[in-house]
Coordinates of C-alpha atoms in Angstrom, one line a residue:
X180 CA -22.0 -20.9 3.3
X181 CA -18.2 -20.8 2.9
X182 CA -16.5 -17.4 2.8
X183 CA -14.9 -18.3 -0.5
X184 CA -16.9 -19.7 -3.5
X185 CA -15.3 -21.3 -6.5
X186 CA -16.6 -20.7 -10.1
X187 CA -15.3 -23.2 -12.7
X188 CA -17.6 -24.9 -15.2
X189 CA -15.1 -27.7 -15.7
X190 CA -14.5 -28.5 -12.1
X191 CA -16.9 -30.9 -10.2
X192 CA -18.3 -29.3 -7.1
X193 CA -17.6 -25.7 -8.2
X194 CA -20.3 -23.3 -9.4
X195 CA -20.8 -23.4 -13.2
X196 CA -21.7 -19.6 -13.4
X197 CA -20.8 -16.5 -11.4
X198 CA -24.5 -15.7 -11.0
X199 CA -25.2 -18.9 -9.2
X200 CA -22.3 -18.3 -6.9
X201 CA -23.6 -14.8 -6.1
X202 CA -27.0 -16.2 -5.2
X203 CA -25.4 -18.4 -2.5
X204 CA -22.7 -15.9 -1.4
X205 CA -23.0 -14.7 2.2
X206 CA -22.2 -11.1 3.0
X207 CA -18.5 -10.5 2.8
X208 CA -17.9 -13.6 0.7
X209 CA -15.2 -13.9 -2.1
X210 CA -16.1 -15.4 -5.4
X211 CA -13.0 -16.8 -7.2
X212 CA -13.6 -17.2 -10.9
X213 CA -11.6 -19.6 -13.1
X214 CA -10.2 -18.5 -16.4
X215 CA -12.7 -18.5 -19.3
X216 CA -15.6 -16.6 -20.8
X217 CA -18.9 -16.1 -18.9
X218 CA -21.8 -14.8 -21.0
X219 CA -23.9 -13.6 -18.2
X220 CA -25.0 -10.4 -16.4
X221 CA -24.4 -9.9 -12.7
X222 CA -26.8 -8.2 -10.4
X223 CA -25.6 -7.6 -6.8
X224 CA -27.9 -5.9 -4.3
X225 CA -27.7 -5.5 -0.5
X226 CA -24.7 -7.8 0.2
X227 CA -21.0 -7.0 0.1
X228 CA -18.9 -9.4 -2.1
X229 CA -15.6 -9.6 -3.8
X230 CA -15.1 -11.0 -7.3
X231 CA -11.5 -12.1 -8.2
X232 CA -9.7 -14.3 -10.6
X233 CA -8.0 -17.6 -9.9
X234 CA -4.4 -18.2 -10.8
X235 CA -1.6 -15.8 -11.3
X236 CA -3.5 -13.4 -13.6
X237 CA -2.1 -14.7 -16.9
X238 CA -5.3 -16.4 -17.9
X239 CA -8.2 -14.0 -18.7
X240 CA -11.6 -14.0 -17.2
X241 CA -14.2 -12.4 -19.5
X242 CA -17.7 -11.6 -18.2
X243 CA -20.6 -10.4 -20.3
X244 CA -21.8 -10.4 -23.8
X245 CA -24.5 -8.7 -25.9
X246 CA -27.2 -8.3 -23.3
X247 CA -29.3 -5.1 -23.1
X248 CA -28.7 -5.1 -19.4
X249 CA -25.5 -4.0 -17.6
X250 CA -22.9 -6.7 -17.3
X251 CA -22.4 -5.7 -13.6
X252 CA -25.2 -3.9 -11.8
X253 CA -24.6 -2.9 -8.1
X254 CA -27.2 -1.5 -5.7
X255 CA -26.8 -0.6 -2.0
X256 CA -23.7 -2.5 -1.2
X257 CA -19.9 -2.8 -1.6
X258 CA -18.6 -4.8 -4.5
X259 CA -14.8 -5.3 -5.1
X260 CA -13.7 -6.6 -8.5
X261 CA -10.1 -7.7 -9.1
X262 CA -8.5 -8.7 -12.4
X263 CA -11.7 -9.3 -14.5
X264 CA -12.5 -8.2 -18.0
X265 CA -16.1 -6.9 -18.2
X266 CA -17.7 -6.8 -21.6
X267 CA -20.9 -5.2 -22.9
X268 CA -22.2 -3.9 -26.2
X269 CA -25.8 -2.8 -25.7
X270 CA -25.9 -1.1 -22.3
X271 CA -23.7 0.3 -19.5
X272 CA -21.1 -2.3 -18.7
X273 CA -20.8 -1.4 -15.0
X274 CA -23.7 0.4 -13.4
X275 CA -23.6 1.4 -9.7
X276 CA -26.2 3.1 -7.6
X277 CA -26.0 4.0 -3.9
X278 CA -23.0 1.7 -3.5
X279 CA -19.2 1.5 -3.1
X280 CA -17.7 0.1 -6.2
X281 CA -14.0 -1.0 -6.2
X282 CA -12.3 -2.1 -9.4
X283 CA -8.6 -3.0 -9.4
X284 CA -6.6 -4.3 -12.4
X285 CA -9.8 -4.6 -14.5
X286 CA -10.5 -4.0 -18.2
X287 CA -13.9 -2.7 -19.3
X288 CA -14.8 -3.2 -23.0
X289 CA -17.9 -1.3 -24.0
X290 CA -20.0 -0.5 -27.1
X291 CA -23.2 1.5 -26.6
X292 CA -23.7 3.2 -23.2
X293 CA -21.1 3.9 -20.5
X294 CA -18.1 1.8 -19.6
X295 CA -18.5 2.6 -15.9
X296 CA -21.4 4.7 -14.5
X297 CA -22.1 5.5 -10.9
X298 CA -24.8 7.6 -9.4
X299 CA -26.9 8.3 -6.3
X300 CA -24.2 9.1 -3.7
X301 CA -22.0 6.2 -4.7
X302 CA -18.2 5.9 -4.0
X303 CA -16.1 4.8 -6.9
X304 CA -12.6 3.5 -6.4
X305 CA -10.7 2.5 -9.6
X306 CA -7.0 1.6 -9.8
X307 CA -4.9 0.4 -12.7
X308 CA -8.0 -0.1 -14.9
X309 CA -8.6 0.3 -18.6
X310 CA -12.0 1.4 -20.1
X311 CA -12.2 1.3 -23.9
X312 CA -14.7 1.5 -26.7
X313 CA -17.7 3.0 -24.9
X314 CA -20.1 5.7 -26.0
X315 CA -19.0 7.5 -22.8
X316 CA -16.1 5.8 -21.0
X317 CA -16.8 7.0 -17.5
X318 CA -19.8 8.7 -16.0
X319 CA -19.8 10.0 -12.4
X320 CA -23.0 11.8 -11.2
X321 CA -23.9 12.8 -7.6
X322 CA -21.0 10.6 -6.4
X323 CA -17.3 10.7 -5.5
X324 CA -14.2 8.6 -5.0
X325 CA -10.7 8.2 -6.3
X326 CA -9.5 7.0 -9.6
X327 CA -5.8 6.2 -10.0
X328 CA -3.9 5.2 -13.1
X329 CA -7.0 4.6 -15.2
X330 CA -6.9 4.8 -19.0
X331 CA -10.1 5.8 -20.9
X332 CA -9.7 5.4 -24.6
X333 CA -11.6 5.2 -27.9
X334 CA -14.9 6.7 -26.6
X335 CA -17.4 7.6 -29.3
X336 CA -18.6 10.7 -27.4
X337 CA -17.2 12.4 -24.3
X338 CA -14.7 10.1 -22.6
X339 CA -15.3 11.2 -19.0
X340 CA -18.5 12.9 -17.8
X341 CA -18.7 14.4 -14.3
X342 CA -22.0 16.0 -13.3
X343 CA -24.7 16.6 -10.7
X344 CA -22.4 17.7 -7.9
X345 CA -20.0 14.8 -8.3
X346 CA -16.6 15.3 -6.7
X347 CA -14.2 12.5 -7.7
X348 CA -10.4 12.8 -7.7
X349 CA -8.7 11.6 -10.9
X350 CA -5.0 11.0 -10.3
X351 CA -2.4 10.0 -13.0
X352 CA -5.2 9.0 -15.4
X353 CA -5.0 9.0 -19.2
X354 CA -7.9 10.0 -21.5
X355 CA -7.3 9.6 -25.2
X356 CA -9.0 9.2 -28.6
X357 CA -12.4 10.7 -27.6
X358 CA -15.0 11.5 -30.3
X359 CA -16.0 14.7 -28.5
X360 CA -14.6 16.2 -25.3
X361 CA -12.0 14.4 -23.2
X362 CA -13.5 15.4 -19.8
X363 CA -16.8 17.2 -19.5
X364 CA -17.6 18.7 -16.1
X365 CA -21.0 20.4 -15.6
X366 CA -24.1 20.8 -13.4
X367 CA -22.2 21.9 -10.2
X368 CA -19.7 19.0 -10.2
X369 CA -16.4 19.6 -8.4
X370 CA -13.7 17.1 -9.6
X371 CA -9.9 17.3 -9.1
X372 CA -7.5 16.2 -11.8
X373 CA -3.9 15.5 -10.7
X374 CA -1.1 14.5 -13.1
X375 CA -3.6 13.5 -15.8
X376 CA -3.1 13.4 -19.6
X377 CA -5.8 14.2 -22.1
X378 CA -5.0 13.8 -25.8
X379 CA -6.4 13.2 -29.2
X380 CA -10.0 14.5 -28.7
X381 CA -12.5 15.6 -31.2
X382 CA -13.6 18.6 -29.1
X383 CA -11.8 20.5 -26.3
X384 CA -9.7 18.5 -23.9
X385 CA -11.4 19.6 -20.7
X386 CA -14.7 21.6 -20.5
X387 CA -16.1 23.0 -17.3
X388 CA -19.7 24.4 -17.6
X389 CA -23.1 25.0 -15.9
X390 CA -21.8 26.2 -12.5
X391 CA -19.2 23.5 -12.0
X392 CA -15.8 23.9 -10.4
X393 CA -12.7 22.0 -11.3
X394 CA -9.1 21.8 -10.1
X395 CA -6.4 20.8 -12.6
X396 CA -2.9 20.2 -11.3
X397 CA 0.1 19.0 -13.4
X398 CA -2.0 17.9 -16.3
X399 CA -1.0 17.7 -19.9
X400 CA -3.6 18.3 -22.7
X401 CA -2.5 17.7 -26.3
X402 CA -3.9 17.4 -29.8
X403 CA -7.5 18.6 -29.2
X404 CA -10.2 19.8 -31.5
X405 CA -10.7 23.0 -29.5
X406 CA -9.0 24.7 -26.5
X407 CA -7.0 22.5 -24.2
X408 CA -9.0 23.6 -21.2
X409 CA -12.2 25.6 -21.3
X410 CA -14.1 27.3 -18.4
X411 CA -17.6 28.7 -19.3
X412 CA -19.2 31.7 -17.6
X413 CA -20.4 31.1 -14.1
X414 CA -17.8 28.4 -13.4
X415 CA -14.8 28.4 -11.1
X416 CA -11.6 26.5 -10.5
X417 CA -7.9 26.4 -10.5
X418 CA -5.3 25.4 -13.2
X419 CA -1.8 24.8 -11.8
X420 CA 1.3 23.8 -13.6
X421 CA -0.6 22.4 -16.6
X422 CA 0.5 22.3 -20.2
X423 CA -1.3 22.4 -23.5
X424 CA 0.2 21.4 -26.8
X425 CA -1.3 21.4 -30.3
X426 CA -4.6 22.8 -29.2
X427 CA -6.7 25.7 -30.3
X428 CA -5.7 29.1 -29.0
X429 CA -5.8 29.9 -26.2
X430 CA -4.6 26.7 -24.6
X431 CA -6.6 27.6 -21.4
X432 CA -9.8 29.5 -22.2
X433 CA -11.6 31.3 -19.4
X434 CA -14.9 33.0 -20.3
X435 CA -15.9 36.4 -18.8
X436 CA -17.8 35.7 -15.6
X437 CA -15.7 32.6 -14.7
X438 CA -13.7 32.7 -11.4
X439 CA -10.6 30.7 -12.4
X440 CA -6.9 31.1 -11.3
X441 CA -4.3 30.0 -13.7
X442 CA -0.7 29.3 -12.7
X443 CA 1.8 28.6 -15.5
X444 CA 3.9 25.4 -15.4
X445 CA 7.7 25.9 -15.0
X446 CA 9.4 26.4 -18.2
X447 CA 11.5 23.3 -17.9
X448 CA 8.7 21.1 -16.7
X449 CA 8.0 17.8 -18.1
X450 CA 4.3 17.5 -17.1
X451 CA 2.4 14.3 -17.2
X452 CA 1.4 11.3 -15.2
X453 CA 3.0 11.4 -11.8
X454 CA 4.6 14.8 -11.9
X455 CA 4.4 17.2 -9.0
X456 CA 4.4 21.0 -8.7
X457 CA 6.2 21.3 -5.4
X458 CA 8.5 19.4 -3.1
X459 CA 6.6 17.0 -1.0
X460 CA 7.3 15.4 2.3
X461 CA 8.2 16.4 5.9
X462 CA 11.9 17.2 6.2
X463 CA 11.8 17.3 10.0
X464 CA 10.3 13.9 10.1
X465 CA 12.9 12.6 7.7
X466 CA 15.7 13.8 10.1
X467 CA 13.9 12.2 13.1
X468 CA 13.8 8.8 11.3
X469 CA 17.4 9.0 10.2
X470 CA 18.4 9.8 13.7
X471 CA 16.4 6.7 14.9
X472 CA 18.2 4.6 12.3
X473 CA 21.6 5.9 13.4
X474 CA 20.7 5.1 17.0
X475 CA 20.5 1.4 16.2
X476 CA 23.5 -0.6 17.4
X477 CA 26.0 -1.5 14.6
X478 CA 24.7 -2.0 11.0
X479 CA 27.1 0.6 9.5
X480 CA 26.8 -0.9 6.1
X481 CA 23.0 -1.1 6.3
X482 CA 22.7 2.5 7.4
X483 CA 24.9 3.7 4.5
X484 CA 22.8 1.8 2.0
X485 CA 19.5 3.1 3.3
X486 CA 20.9 6.7 3.4
X487 CA 22.1 6.4 -0.2
X488 CA 18.6 5.3 -1.2
X489 CA 17.0 8.1 0.7
X490 CA 19.4 10.6 -0.8
X491 CA 18.4 9.6 -4.3
X492 CA 14.7 9.7 -3.5
X493 CA 15.1 13.2 -2.0
X494 CA 17.0 14.5 -5.0
X495 CA 14.3 13.0 -7.3
X496 CA 11.6 14.8 -5.4
X497 CA 13.5 18.1 -5.7
X498 CA 14.0 17.5 -9.5
X499 CA 10.3 16.8 -9.8
X500 CA 9.4 19.9 -7.9
X501 CA 11.7 21.9 -10.2
X502 CA 9.9 20.5 -13.3
X503 CA 12.9 18.3 -14.4
X504 CA 12.4 14.8 -15.8
X505 CA 12.5 12.0 -13.2
X506 CA 12.6 8.3 -14.2
X507 CA 10.2 5.8 -12.7
X508 CA 11.3 4.5 -9.3
X509 CA 10.8 1.3 -7.5
X510 CA 11.2 1.1 -3.7
X511 CA 11.4 -2.7 -3.3
X512 CA 14.4 -4.1 -1.4
X513 CA 15.9 -7.4 -0.4
X514 CA 17.2 -7.7 3.1
X515 CA 19.6 -10.6 3.3
X516 CA 21.2 -11.9 6.5
X517 CA 20.8 -13.9 9.6
X518 CA 17.9 -13.5 12.0
X519 CA 18.0 -10.9 14.8
X520 CA 20.0 -8.4 12.8
X521 CA 17.3 -5.7 12.8
X522 CA 15.8 -6.3 9.4
X523 CA 12.2 -5.7 10.5
X524 CA 13.1 -2.6 12.5
X525 CA 15.0 -1.1 9.6
X526 CA 12.1 -2.0 7.3
X527 CA 9.7 -0.1 9.4
X528 CA 11.9 3.0 9.5
X529 CA 12.5 2.7 5.7
X530 CA 8.7 2.7 5.1
X531 CA 8.2 5.7 7.3
X532 CA 11.1 7.5 5.5
X533 CA 9.4 6.9 2.1
X534 CA 6.2 8.4 3.5
X535 CA 8.0 11.3 5.0
X536 CA 9.7 12.0 1.7
X537 CA 6.4 11.9 -0.1
X538 CA 7.5 8.8 -2.2
X539 CA 4.7 6.7 -0.6
X540 CA 1.3 7.8 0.7
X541 CA 2.1 6.4 4.1
X542 CA 0.7 3.2 5.6
X543 CA 1.5 0.2 7.8
X544 CA 4.3 -2.3 7.8
X545 CA 2.5 -5.6 7.1
X546 CA 4.8 -8.4 8.2
X547 CA 3.8 -11.7 6.6
X548 CA 5.2 -15.1 6.1
X549 CA 4.3 -18.1 3.9
X550 CA 1.2 -19.0 5.9
X551 CA -0.3 -15.6 5.3
X552 CA 0.1 -15.9 1.5
X553 CA -0.3 -19.5 0.4
X554 CA -3.8 -21.0 0.2
X555 CA -5.2 -24.5 0.2
X556 CA -6.7 -24.7 -3.2
X557 CA -6.6 -23.1 -6.7
X558 CA -7.3 -19.4 -6.5
X559 CA -7.0 -19.1 -2.8
X560 CA -3.4 -18.0 -2.9
X561 CA -4.0 -15.2 -5.3
X562 CA -6.9 -14.0 -3.1
X563 CA -4.8 -14.1 0.1
X564 CA -1.8 -12.4 -1.5
X565 CA -3.9 -9.6 -3.0
X566 CA -5.6 -9.1 0.4
X567 CA -2.2 -8.6 2.1
X568 CA -1.2 -6.0 -0.5
X569 CA -4.6 -4.2 0.0
X570 CA -4.0 -4.1 3.8
X571 CA -0.5 -2.7 3.3
X572 CA -1.6 0.0 0.9
X573 CA 0.6 3.1 1.2
X574 CA 3.2 1.2 3.4
X575 CA 5.4 -1.8 3.3
X576 CA 4.9 -5.5 2.8
X577 CA 7.6 -7.3 4.7
X578 CA 8.1 -10.9 3.5
X579 CA 9.8 -12.7 6.3
X580 CA 11.7 -15.8 5.3
X581 CA 10.6 -15.2 1.7
X582 CA 12.5 -18.2 0.4
X583 CA 10.0 -20.5 2.0
X584 CA 7.5 -19.6 -0.7
X585 CA 9.6 -21.6 -3.2
X586 CA 10.0 -24.7 -1.1
X587 CA 7.2 -27.2 -1.6
X588 CA 5.5 -28.1 1.7
X589 CA 6.3 -31.8 2.4
X590 CA 7.8 -32.2 -1.1
X591 CA 4.3 -32.7 -2.6
X592 CA 3.0 -31.5 -5.9
X593 CA 0.1 -29.4 -4.6
X594 CA 2.0 -26.5 -3.2
X595 CA 0.9 -23.0 -4.2
X596 CA 4.1 -21.1 -3.1
X597 CA 5.1 -20.5 -6.7
X598 CA 1.6 -19.1 -7.3
X599 CA 2.2 -16.6 -4.5
X600 CA 5.6 -15.6 -6.0
X601 CA 4.0 -15.0 -9.4
X602 CA 1.2 -12.9 -7.9
X603 CA 3.7 -10.9 -5.8
X604 CA 5.7 -10.1 -9.0
X605 CA 2.6 -8.8 -10.7
X606 CA 1.5 -6.7 -7.6
X607 CA 4.9 -5.3 -7.1
X608 CA 4.8 -3.8 -10.6
X609 CA 1.1 -2.8 -10.5
X610 CA 1.5 -1.0 -7.1
X611 CA 5.1 0.2 -7.3
X612 CA 3.9 3.8 -6.6
X613 CA 1.8 3.0 -3.6
X614 CA 3.8 0.5 -1.5
X615 CA 7.2 -1.1 -1.0
X616 CA 8.0 -4.8 -0.7
X617 CA 10.9 -6.0 1.4
X618 CA 11.8 -9.6 1.0
X619 CA 14.0 -10.9 3.9
X620 CA 15.9 -14.1 4.7
X621 CA 19.2 -15.9 4.8
X622 CA 21.6 -14.7 2.1
X623 CA 22.1 -18.0 0.3
X624 CA 18.4 -18.9 0.3
X625 CA 17.4 -15.4 -0.9
X626 CA 19.5 -16.0 -4.0
X627 CA 17.4 -19.1 -4.8
X628 CA 14.2 -17.2 -4.1
X629 CA 15.1 -14.5 -6.6
X630 CA 15.6 -17.2 -9.2
X631 CA 12.0 -18.5 -8.7
X632 CA 10.5 -16.1 -11.3
X633 CA 12.2 -14.5 -14.3
X634 CA 10.9 -11.1 -13.4
X635 CA 11.4 -11.2 -9.6
X636 CA 15.0 -10.0 -9.3
X637 CA 14.4 -7.1 -11.6
X638 CA 11.6 -5.8 -9.3
X639 CA 14.0 -5.1 -6.4
X640 CA 16.2 -2.0 -6.4
X641 CA 19.0 -3.6 -4.5
X642 CA 20.0 -6.2 -1.9
X643 CA 21.0 -4.8 1.5
X644 CA 23.2 -7.2 3.5
X645 CA 22.8 -7.4 7.2
X646 CA 26.0 -8.6 8.9
X647 CA 26.0 -10.5 12.2
X648 CA 26.5 -8.4 15.3
X649 CA 29.9 -8.5 17.0
X650 CA 30.5 -9.4 20.7
X651 CA 30.7 -5.7 21.7
X652 CA 27.6 -4.8 19.8
X653 CA 25.6 -7.7 21.4
X654 CA 26.9 -6.6 24.8
X655 CA 25.6 -3.1 24.0
X656 CA 22.3 -4.4 22.9
X657 CA 21.6 -6.4 26.0
X658 CA 22.9 -3.5 28.2
X659 CA 20.3 -1.2 26.5
X660 CA 17.6 -3.8 27.3
X661 CA 18.7 -4.0 30.9
X662 CA 18.7 -0.2 31.3
X663 CA 15.4 0.2 29.6
X664 CA 13.9 -2.4 31.9
X665 CA 15.0 -0.4 35.0
X666 CA 17.7 -2.9 35.8
X667 CA 21.4 -2.3 36.6
X668 CA 24.5 -4.4 36.1
X669 CA 26.5 -5.2 39.2
X670 CA 30.3 -5.2 39.4
X671 CA 31.9 -7.5 36.7
X672 CA 28.5 -8.5 35.3
X673 CA 29.1 -6.4 32.1
X674 CA 32.5 -7.9 31.6
X675 CA 31.0 -11.4 31.9
X676 CA 28.3 -10.6 29.3
X677 CA 31.0 -9.5 26.8
X678 CA 33.0 -12.7 27.5
X679 CA 29.9 -14.8 26.9
X680 CA 29.2 -13.2 23.5
X681 CA 32.9 -13.6 22.5
X682 CA 32.7 -17.4 23.2
X683 CA 29.1 -18.4 22.4
X684 CA 28.9 -20.8 19.4
X685 CA 27.6 -19.1 16.3
X686 CA 25.9 -21.7 14.0
X687 CA 23.8 -21.0 11.0
X688 CA 20.7 -20.3 13.3
X689 CA 22.5 -17.9 15.7
X690 CA 19.8 -15.3 16.6
X691 CA 22.0 -12.2 17.1
X692 CA 19.8 -9.7 18.9
X693 CA 17.3 -12.4 19.6
X694 CA 19.9 -14.3 21.6
X695 CA 20.5 -11.1 23.6
X696 CA 16.8 -10.8 24.2
X697 CA 16.6 -14.5 25.4
X698 CA 19.6 -14.0 27.7
X699 CA 18.0 -10.9 29.2
X700 CA 14.8 -12.9 29.9
X701 CA 17.0 -15.6 31.6
X702 CA 18.7 -13.0 33.7
X703 CA 15.4 -11.7 35.0
X704 CA 14.3 -15.3 35.8
X705 CA 17.5 -16.1 37.6
X706 CA 17.4 -12.8 39.6
X707 CA 13.7 -13.5 40.6
X708 CA 14.5 -16.9 41.9
X709 CA 17.5 -15.6 43.9
X710 CA 15.5 -12.8 45.5
X711 CA 12.5 -15.0 46.2
X712 CA 14.7 -17.6 48.0
X713 CA 16.2 -14.8 50.2
X714 CA 13.2 -15.1 52.5
X715 CA 12.7 -11.3 52.8
X716 CA 11.5 -8.3 50.8
X717 CA 14.5 -7.0 48.8
X718 CA 15.6 -3.4 48.7
X719 CA 15.2 -1.1 45.7
X720 CA 18.9 -1.6 44.8
X721 CA 18.5 -5.4 45.0
X722 CA 15.4 -5.3 42.8
X723 CA 17.4 -3.4 40.2
X724 CA 20.7 -5.1 40.3
X725 CA 21.7 -8.1 38.1
X726 CA 24.8 -9.6 39.6
X727 CA 27.8 -11.4 38.1
X728 CA 26.4 -14.6 39.6
X729 CA 23.1 -14.0 37.9
X730 CA 25.0 -13.7 34.6
X731 CA 27.0 -16.9 35.4
X732 CA 23.9 -18.9 36.0
X733 CA 22.0 -17.5 33.0
X734 CA 24.7 -18.2 30.5
X735 CA 25.2 -21.7 32.0
X736 CA 21.6 -22.6 31.2

């Protein structure tokens, strides 16, 4: 079977239901679901699959109904779900056992039972999801994983339950409007809560009981029907830089027999989602990367722009560490200019600087072009684009010649470049804290690209202009290539190289450093032909030296 299966009841040849597509799906397949409502339950066992939406995410895909079975049951495999709304009223909406369950940009609407429940050594990965209306919003038992920017609201009972040795990490999550406790940790569980908010609960905000251990860092607990945080006898844990407001006294209650350390938040701190107790990053690595940037030939304006951005990020990290308010920050940039002006190299250094400063988790630079993003049919583009952003998690997505996304291939009407742009806009906002996007291309064309979507230009912090290299700079670039390659320039050869770059025509497609690279390759070729025709084995000096005649022949070609 194909690696991608289409679900669309109104489309001939597509699967009418998700369940039928899953029956035919090979391991590793992606099921792309068209907008609409699907009143069915999904049972995935023993095969890894991905469920995702078609289109740009504006049209909703709703799965589930009033069944007494889970809407999505996963057993013994990896299932990734992107962009779906999962609905259930009579049972757990999502139920995973001995599995890896990944939900991104999903909404879970529940009635009786849990919104999401995992057990039996499962791994749960949630990002940018909402769970609402459940009896218990989230239940993690005997399992682990990472939950980032998840909102659990309107739970009839406890909102989040962690038990049976479970050890998930909840980062920048929000728990609100729970009928009982906001977070209930018991039975030897060991969760970590970082930068989370718990508010408007019928019982205590966070309760740790029955031999459990919990770490709370930079959390805010407000308006609870009991203490903000409560540790029972026999528990352990750490509470660092957390704040309680409008809770029963004491805000943090530690029973006799509990082994808990409590460190107060700084007096001026504004604690909540995304705050940090201490300066992050690696100052020595930052200086190394800035030195690498400075060592690049030319680009004075670019270096100044990047340094100003890095300065602002560094100060914001210092403010955050001091407990001062810091506004939300985006790290997306536009690199405008001709080819061969160092845009990719600067992009790589910029991404590593963000990681060294602690502004990004740290990840690869994923260089992509139109062919990596644009698919062949409806839904394929969104799938390919989301996959690129997944691969670049923590790092940089570098969109080379980004303006080609807004040019229809062959002038036809079935081009999906605009779909890619719309998806990029959404992902740039959803993942602004976990990766940076750099869109690169010619200056004039990039202006047109930014006009392709009303929200696109506002996603970028600024445009960095890359000027063409001057003759002296190009001569220095090729000289560095020559030296690095264990070659030497003979008498007058350097002067002829400078003269060449002063007189070479510079059209719109002039390649700057790429032209220098091509000329270096020609020089090596010319030298090799000359030495081979000499009819003897050359000396070490001859093997190294590129003569003025070699330069003359190479530039003539």
